[in-house]
Amino acid sequence: MTQGLLMSMMLLVAMAVVCRSAEPPVKDVVLAIHGGTAGPKESLTPEREKAVRADMKRALEAGYAILERDGKALDAVEAAIRVMEDSPEFNAGKGAVFTHEGQVEMDASIMEGNTRGAGAVASVTVIKNPISAARAVMERTKHVLLSGRGAEVFATKEGLETVDPAYFWTERRWQQIQKVWEQEKQQAESLDRKNSAAVDQEREPWGTVGAIALDNAGDLAAGTSTGGRSNKMYGRVGDSPIIGAGTFAENGVCAVSGTGEGEYFIRFVAAYDIAALMKYKNLPVESAAAEVVFDKLKAAGGEGGVIALDAEGRFAAPYNTPGMYRGYVTRDGQIEVRLYAD
Ligand code: ASP
């Protein structure tokens, strides 16, 4: 091999590395959130951008207020996610997307790194804040995941707030699903069902919410909440309530919450894989997260991103989509919210 060729190859490798770590890890982070992956920048109106940023800031403030008073990472994660679940801007709680049948079915999970305790709910339709139901499953049952009617009966008995499914109806999501149904109708003759679903998903970025935190005691926690994928089949469950796929936390290692095509996150056990790369291969959080998001998920055709925080407060947020709504607070209270690369 000539020296010139070798030099060009080395340059290419170096460029690839630079692209992958375009956003250097941030230090001293105590709480980070995501509001899901984002489609092309042009699709976000200035009004929506303003609303998204404002609600993400409120979510970070709610979580930070707890951590600042020496509170628990788990409480901060729940508080931050509840703010986003109550906002119509995200695909979780109030702003959840519709299924193929025009219903809302939500999934959520939460995990604490000190005990490896975890709780989750799947396919729930009347629980106002699924993240709190997930936490109740963790703290008040001997199980990890409750689904559907069972989860709802449990949440009601535990005194969690339930609402009429009409509460989750929003004009924006309704218009979105109408377009998808219209498109489906038009494609029915020319494409098979699988292909038409793929086209739908390209039109619709995901938009799950998640939070990860590190408290003064050194405990890590992670949580994720979602309406799942727009136009999903009745009963479909994604990665968000699956511990190790969409959510994971282990003290001394990392806390992770993911967003994107859940089927890939489940098959690649994405959140746990990041922790495993850190534990067994000694990779820093940013390299482990990038390896999973780019070399594993993206290489297999899976779109999405993660937020990941290590035990020292080092934060990384790689994504392989046009954007990912994300934000963090540092130990001294500095808040940053970013939606795209610039
Ligand atoms: N991962 C979620 C799911 O597949 C969707 C999302 O992140 O927006 O259910």
XYZ file of C-alpha atoms and ligand atoms in Angstrom:
351
model
C 0.000 0.000 0.000
C 1.436 3.402 -0.899
C 2.034 5.949 1.829
C -0.392 8.367 0.142
C -3.194 5.813 0.188
C -2.492 4.976 3.808
C -2.586 8.673 4.733
C -5.941 9.174 2.974
C -7.397 6.137 4.722
C -6.232 7.419 8.091
C -7.747 10.796 7.306
C -11.076 9.173 6.439
C -11.087 7.199 9.683
C -10.260 10.373 11.623
C -13.088 12.256 9.880
C -15.547 9.493 10.723
C -14.521 9.679 14.371
C -14.887 13.467 14.374
C -18.394 13.248 12.818
C -19.543 10.708 15.357
C -18.430 12.741 18.312
C -19.431 16.096 16.821
C -20.932 16.977 20.172
C -18.304 16.516 22.851
C -19.545 15.062 26.155
C -20.665 17.619 28.723
C -19.317 17.359 32.270
C -20.926 17.914 35.649
C -24.436 17.114 34.478
C -26.911 16.109 37.193
C -30.090 15.840 35.125
C -30.726 15.372 31.417
C -33.904 14.908 29.417
C -35.000 14.151 25.885
C -38.205 14.986 24.087
C -37.729 12.469 21.320
C -36.067 12.347 17.954
C -36.911 15.098 15.509
C -37.630 15.180 11.786
C -36.169 17.770 9.405
C -35.584 21.177 10.949
C -37.919 22.844 8.404
C -40.849 20.880 9.833
C -40.626 22.690 13.174
C -42.506 25.999 13.213
C -41.067 28.873 15.295
C -44.146 28.716 17.578
C -43.706 25.009 18.269
C -39.987 25.413 18.793
C -40.691 28.072 21.382
C -43.240 25.865 23.159
C -40.975 22.789 23.094
C -38.029 24.729 24.498
C -40.158 26.325 27.208
C -41.600 22.993 28.349
C -38.212 21.295 28.330
C -36.839 24.107 30.446
C -39.731 23.685 32.884
C -39.060 19.937 33.051
C -35.383 20.534 33.810
C -36.241 23.120 36.456
C -38.705 20.751 38.140
C -36.103 17.985 38.358
C -33.262 20.278 39.346
C -35.303 21.806 42.186
C -35.322 18.318 43.745
C -31.647 17.556 43.216
C -30.600 20.966 44.483
C -32.309 20.246 47.812
C -30.344 17.011 48.088
C -33.285 15.012 46.727
C -33.230 11.665 44.982
C -32.359 11.063 41.341
C -35.486 8.916 41.071
C -37.704 11.818 42.208
C -36.010 14.197 39.775
C -36.554 11.781 36.878
C -40.235 11.337 37.718
C -40.807 15.085 38.189
C -39.144 16.023 34.902
C -41.046 13.380 32.948
C -44.389 14.378 34.477
C -43.931 17.934 33.170
C -43.392 16.601 29.655
C -46.272 14.122 29.968
C -48.570 17.021 30.852
C -47.429 19.032 27.835
C -49.136 18.552 24.445
C -45.761 19.030 22.721
C -44.381 15.531 23.251
C -45.430 12.017 22.360
C -46.179 10.987 25.949
C -49.170 11.585 28.202
C -51.234 14.544 26.930
C -49.519 14.704 23.522
C -49.427 10.966 22.791
C -49.896 9.747 19.221
C -52.812 7.642 17.996
C -52.795 3.944 17.206
C -54.127 2.542 13.953
C -57.535 2.315 15.656
C -57.438 5.969 16.710
C -56.773 5.239 20.399
C -53.947 6.302 22.695
C -51.879 3.486 24.268
C -48.967 4.541 26.416
C -45.842 2.804 27.758
C -43.434 3.936 30.496
C -40.670 2.649 32.726
C -38.391 3.835 35.498
C -35.263 2.351 37.071
C -33.038 3.242 39.998
C -29.371 2.442 39.865
C -28.685 1.776 43.528
C -31.078 -1.154 44.008
C -31.628 -2.037 40.336
C -35.284 -1.691 41.177
C -37.457 -1.161 38.116
C -41.112 -0.661 37.249
C -43.051 -0.305 34.024
C -46.505 -0.096 32.479
C -47.490 -0.916 28.911
C -50.531 -0.196 26.710
C -52.291 2.000 29.260
C -55.116 4.262 28.112
C -56.472 6.181 31.114
C -53.483 6.846 33.392
C -52.677 10.542 33.252
C -48.999 10.126 34.154
C -47.754 6.675 33.159
C -44.297 7.369 34.645
C -45.826 7.577 38.132
C -47.664 4.303 37.533
C -44.352 2.721 36.500
C -42.829 3.931 39.737
C -45.760 2.550 41.735
C -45.253 -0.856 40.088
C -41.611 -0.726 41.199
C -42.310 0.356 44.753
C -45.625 -1.279 45.568
C -45.633 -4.625 43.748
C -43.251 -7.539 43.430
C -43.424 -7.246 39.644
C -41.586 -5.143 37.081
C -44.110 -4.699 34.260
C -47.903 -4.478 34.316
C -49.851 -4.095 31.089
C -53.236 -2.889 29.894
C -56.258 -3.308 32.109
C -54.223 -4.843 34.950
C -51.969 -1.806 35.095
C -54.990 0.506 35.051
C -56.830 -1.337 37.822
C -53.644 -1.279 39.892
C -53.066 2.451 39.285
C -56.663 3.270 40.204
C -56.457 1.258 43.421
C -53.218 3.022 44.290
C -54.928 6.393 43.930
C -53.056 7.561 40.836
C -54.888 10.045 38.650
C -56.915 8.536 35.830
C -58.698 10.431 33.062
C -61.184 9.835 30.287
C -59.251 8.790 27.139
C -60.632 11.975 25.528
C -58.137 13.902 27.689
C -55.348 12.667 25.399
C -57.001 13.932 22.210
C -55.091 16.797 20.585
C -55.850 18.488 17.289
C -52.245 18.173 16.099
C -52.061 14.405 16.649
C -55.518 13.930 15.153
C -54.489 15.775 11.982
C -51.315 13.683 11.837
C -53.137 10.368 12.004
C -55.725 11.546 9.464
C -52.894 12.171 6.993
C -51.420 8.751 7.672
C -54.773 7.040 7.164
C -55.326 8.967 3.937
C -51.880 7.995 2.710
C -52.519 4.390 3.685
C -55.706 4.368 1.706
C -53.951 5.711 -1.361
C -51.125 3.208 -1.075
C -53.280 0.201 -0.321
C -53.394 -0.856 -3.951
C -49.764 -0.353 -4.847
C -47.867 -1.391 -1.718
C -48.132 -4.160 0.768
C -48.903 -3.362 4.390
C -45.339 -3.555 5.638
C -44.041 -1.076 3.070
C -46.798 1.412 3.694
C -46.067 1.319 7.440
C -42.443 2.114 6.663
C -43.445 5.167 4.640
C -45.717 6.359 7.451
C -42.929 6.228 9.951
C -40.683 8.361 7.757
C -43.304 11.074 7.869
C -43.650 10.932 11.600
C -40.724 11.498 13.946
C -41.098 9.665 17.227
C -41.079 12.049 20.190
C -40.937 9.969 23.340
C -39.726 11.662 26.539
C -37.039 10.514 28.936
C -34.928 11.664 31.874
C -31.734 10.538 33.591
C -30.276 11.905 36.814
C -27.375 11.658 39.243
C -27.972 12.803 42.821
C -25.676 13.941 45.620
C -25.608 10.430 47.071
C -24.164 9.181 43.776
C -27.334 7.345 42.794
C -28.331 7.180 39.147
C -31.893 6.836 37.825
C -33.557 6.701 34.407
C -37.101 6.868 33.068
C -38.886 6.899 29.715
C -42.513 7.558 28.739
C -44.203 7.369 25.343
C -47.315 7.032 23.244
C -45.251 4.673 21.069
C -45.237 4.828 17.316
C -47.946 6.651 15.423
C -50.387 4.308 13.676
C -49.052 1.319 15.648
C -51.089 -1.866 15.870
C -53.492 -2.398 18.727
C -51.481 -3.907 21.603
C -48.053 -3.109 20.173
C -45.493 -2.494 22.926
C -42.242 -0.673 22.198
C -38.896 -0.431 23.939
C -39.816 2.326 26.387
C -41.294 0.008 29.061
C -38.661 -2.674 28.464
C -35.855 -2.460 31.000
C -32.511 -2.727 29.214
C -34.003 -1.719 25.850
C -35.364 1.820 26.287
C -34.371 2.466 29.906
C -31.514 1.373 32.150
C -29.675 2.594 35.266
C -26.903 1.034 37.292
C -24.936 2.858 39.955
C -21.260 3.260 39.144
C -21.949 2.761 35.432
C -24.628 4.868 33.712
C -28.261 5.878 33.298
C -29.775 5.716 29.805
C -33.076 6.621 28.139
C -33.671 6.036 24.443
C -35.985 7.228 21.705
C -36.541 5.989 18.184
C -37.715 2.818 16.497
C -38.460 0.684 19.515
C -38.286 -2.617 17.683
C -34.567 -2.027 17.064
C -33.916 -0.881 20.627
C -35.521 -4.093 21.896
C -33.637 -6.408 19.567
C -30.312 -4.704 20.261
C -31.012 -4.342 24.010
C -29.760 -0.820 23.386
C -29.770 0.825 26.827
C -28.141 -2.127 28.553
C -25.660 -2.566 25.725
C -24.325 0.926 26.447
C -23.856 -0.046 30.104
C -22.231 -3.342 29.097
C -19.753 -1.608 26.789
C -18.822 0.694 29.658
C -18.555 -2.113 32.219
C -16.831 -4.821 30.242
C -14.920 -2.836 27.635
C -14.207 0.168 29.802
C -15.491 2.594 27.168
C -16.310 6.168 28.192
C -20.020 6.942 28.081
C -19.843 8.937 24.836
C -18.073 6.131 22.942
C -20.389 3.426 24.282
C -23.496 5.446 23.409
C -22.162 6.334 19.937
C -21.250 2.712 19.225
C -24.800 1.584 19.945
C -26.562 4.458 18.165
C -24.401 4.456 15.028
C -22.620 1.109 14.675
C -25.434 -1.084 15.904
C -28.835 0.599 15.562
C -28.128 2.727 12.494
C -26.106 0.008 10.797
C -29.121 -2.294 11.098
C -31.525 0.396 9.828
C -32.809 1.552 13.228
C -33.316 5.263 13.713
C -33.077 6.921 17.096
C -30.909 8.365 19.803
C -30.174 8.155 23.500
C -29.278 10.328 26.433
C -26.652 8.734 28.678
C -25.047 9.895 31.917
C -22.167 8.233 33.731
C -21.520 8.050 37.456
C -19.295 11.172 37.330
C -21.842 13.354 35.553
C -20.410 12.979 32.055
C -23.271 13.301 29.570
C -23.618 12.205 25.937
C -26.604 12.440 23.581
C -25.873 10.827 20.202
C -28.669 10.462 17.627
C -28.765 9.220 14.054
C -31.858 11.229 13.027
C -32.006 14.858 11.800
C -32.421 16.058 15.373
C -33.196 15.026 18.930
C -34.828 17.290 21.486
C -32.516 17.216 24.474
C -31.464 19.277 27.440
C -29.471 19.115 30.618
C -28.695 20.931 33.864
C -25.223 21.056 35.350
C -24.425 20.806 39.058
C -24.352 24.601 39.341
C -27.762 24.994 37.699
C -26.812 25.904 34.118
C -29.620 24.832 31.790
C -29.109 23.997 28.125
C -31.763 22.875 25.622
C -30.839 21.799 22.084
C -33.003 20.451 19.292
C -30.651 20.031 16.342
C -26.874 20.016 15.838
C -26.623 23.814 15.684
N -39.221 4.254 21.146
C -40.627 4.516 21.119
C -41.359 3.296 20.673
O -40.916 2.629 19.771
C -41.004 5.653 20.261
C -40.190 6.914 20.445
O -39.083 6.895 20.934
O -40.675 7.976 20.118
O -42.404 3.030 21.201
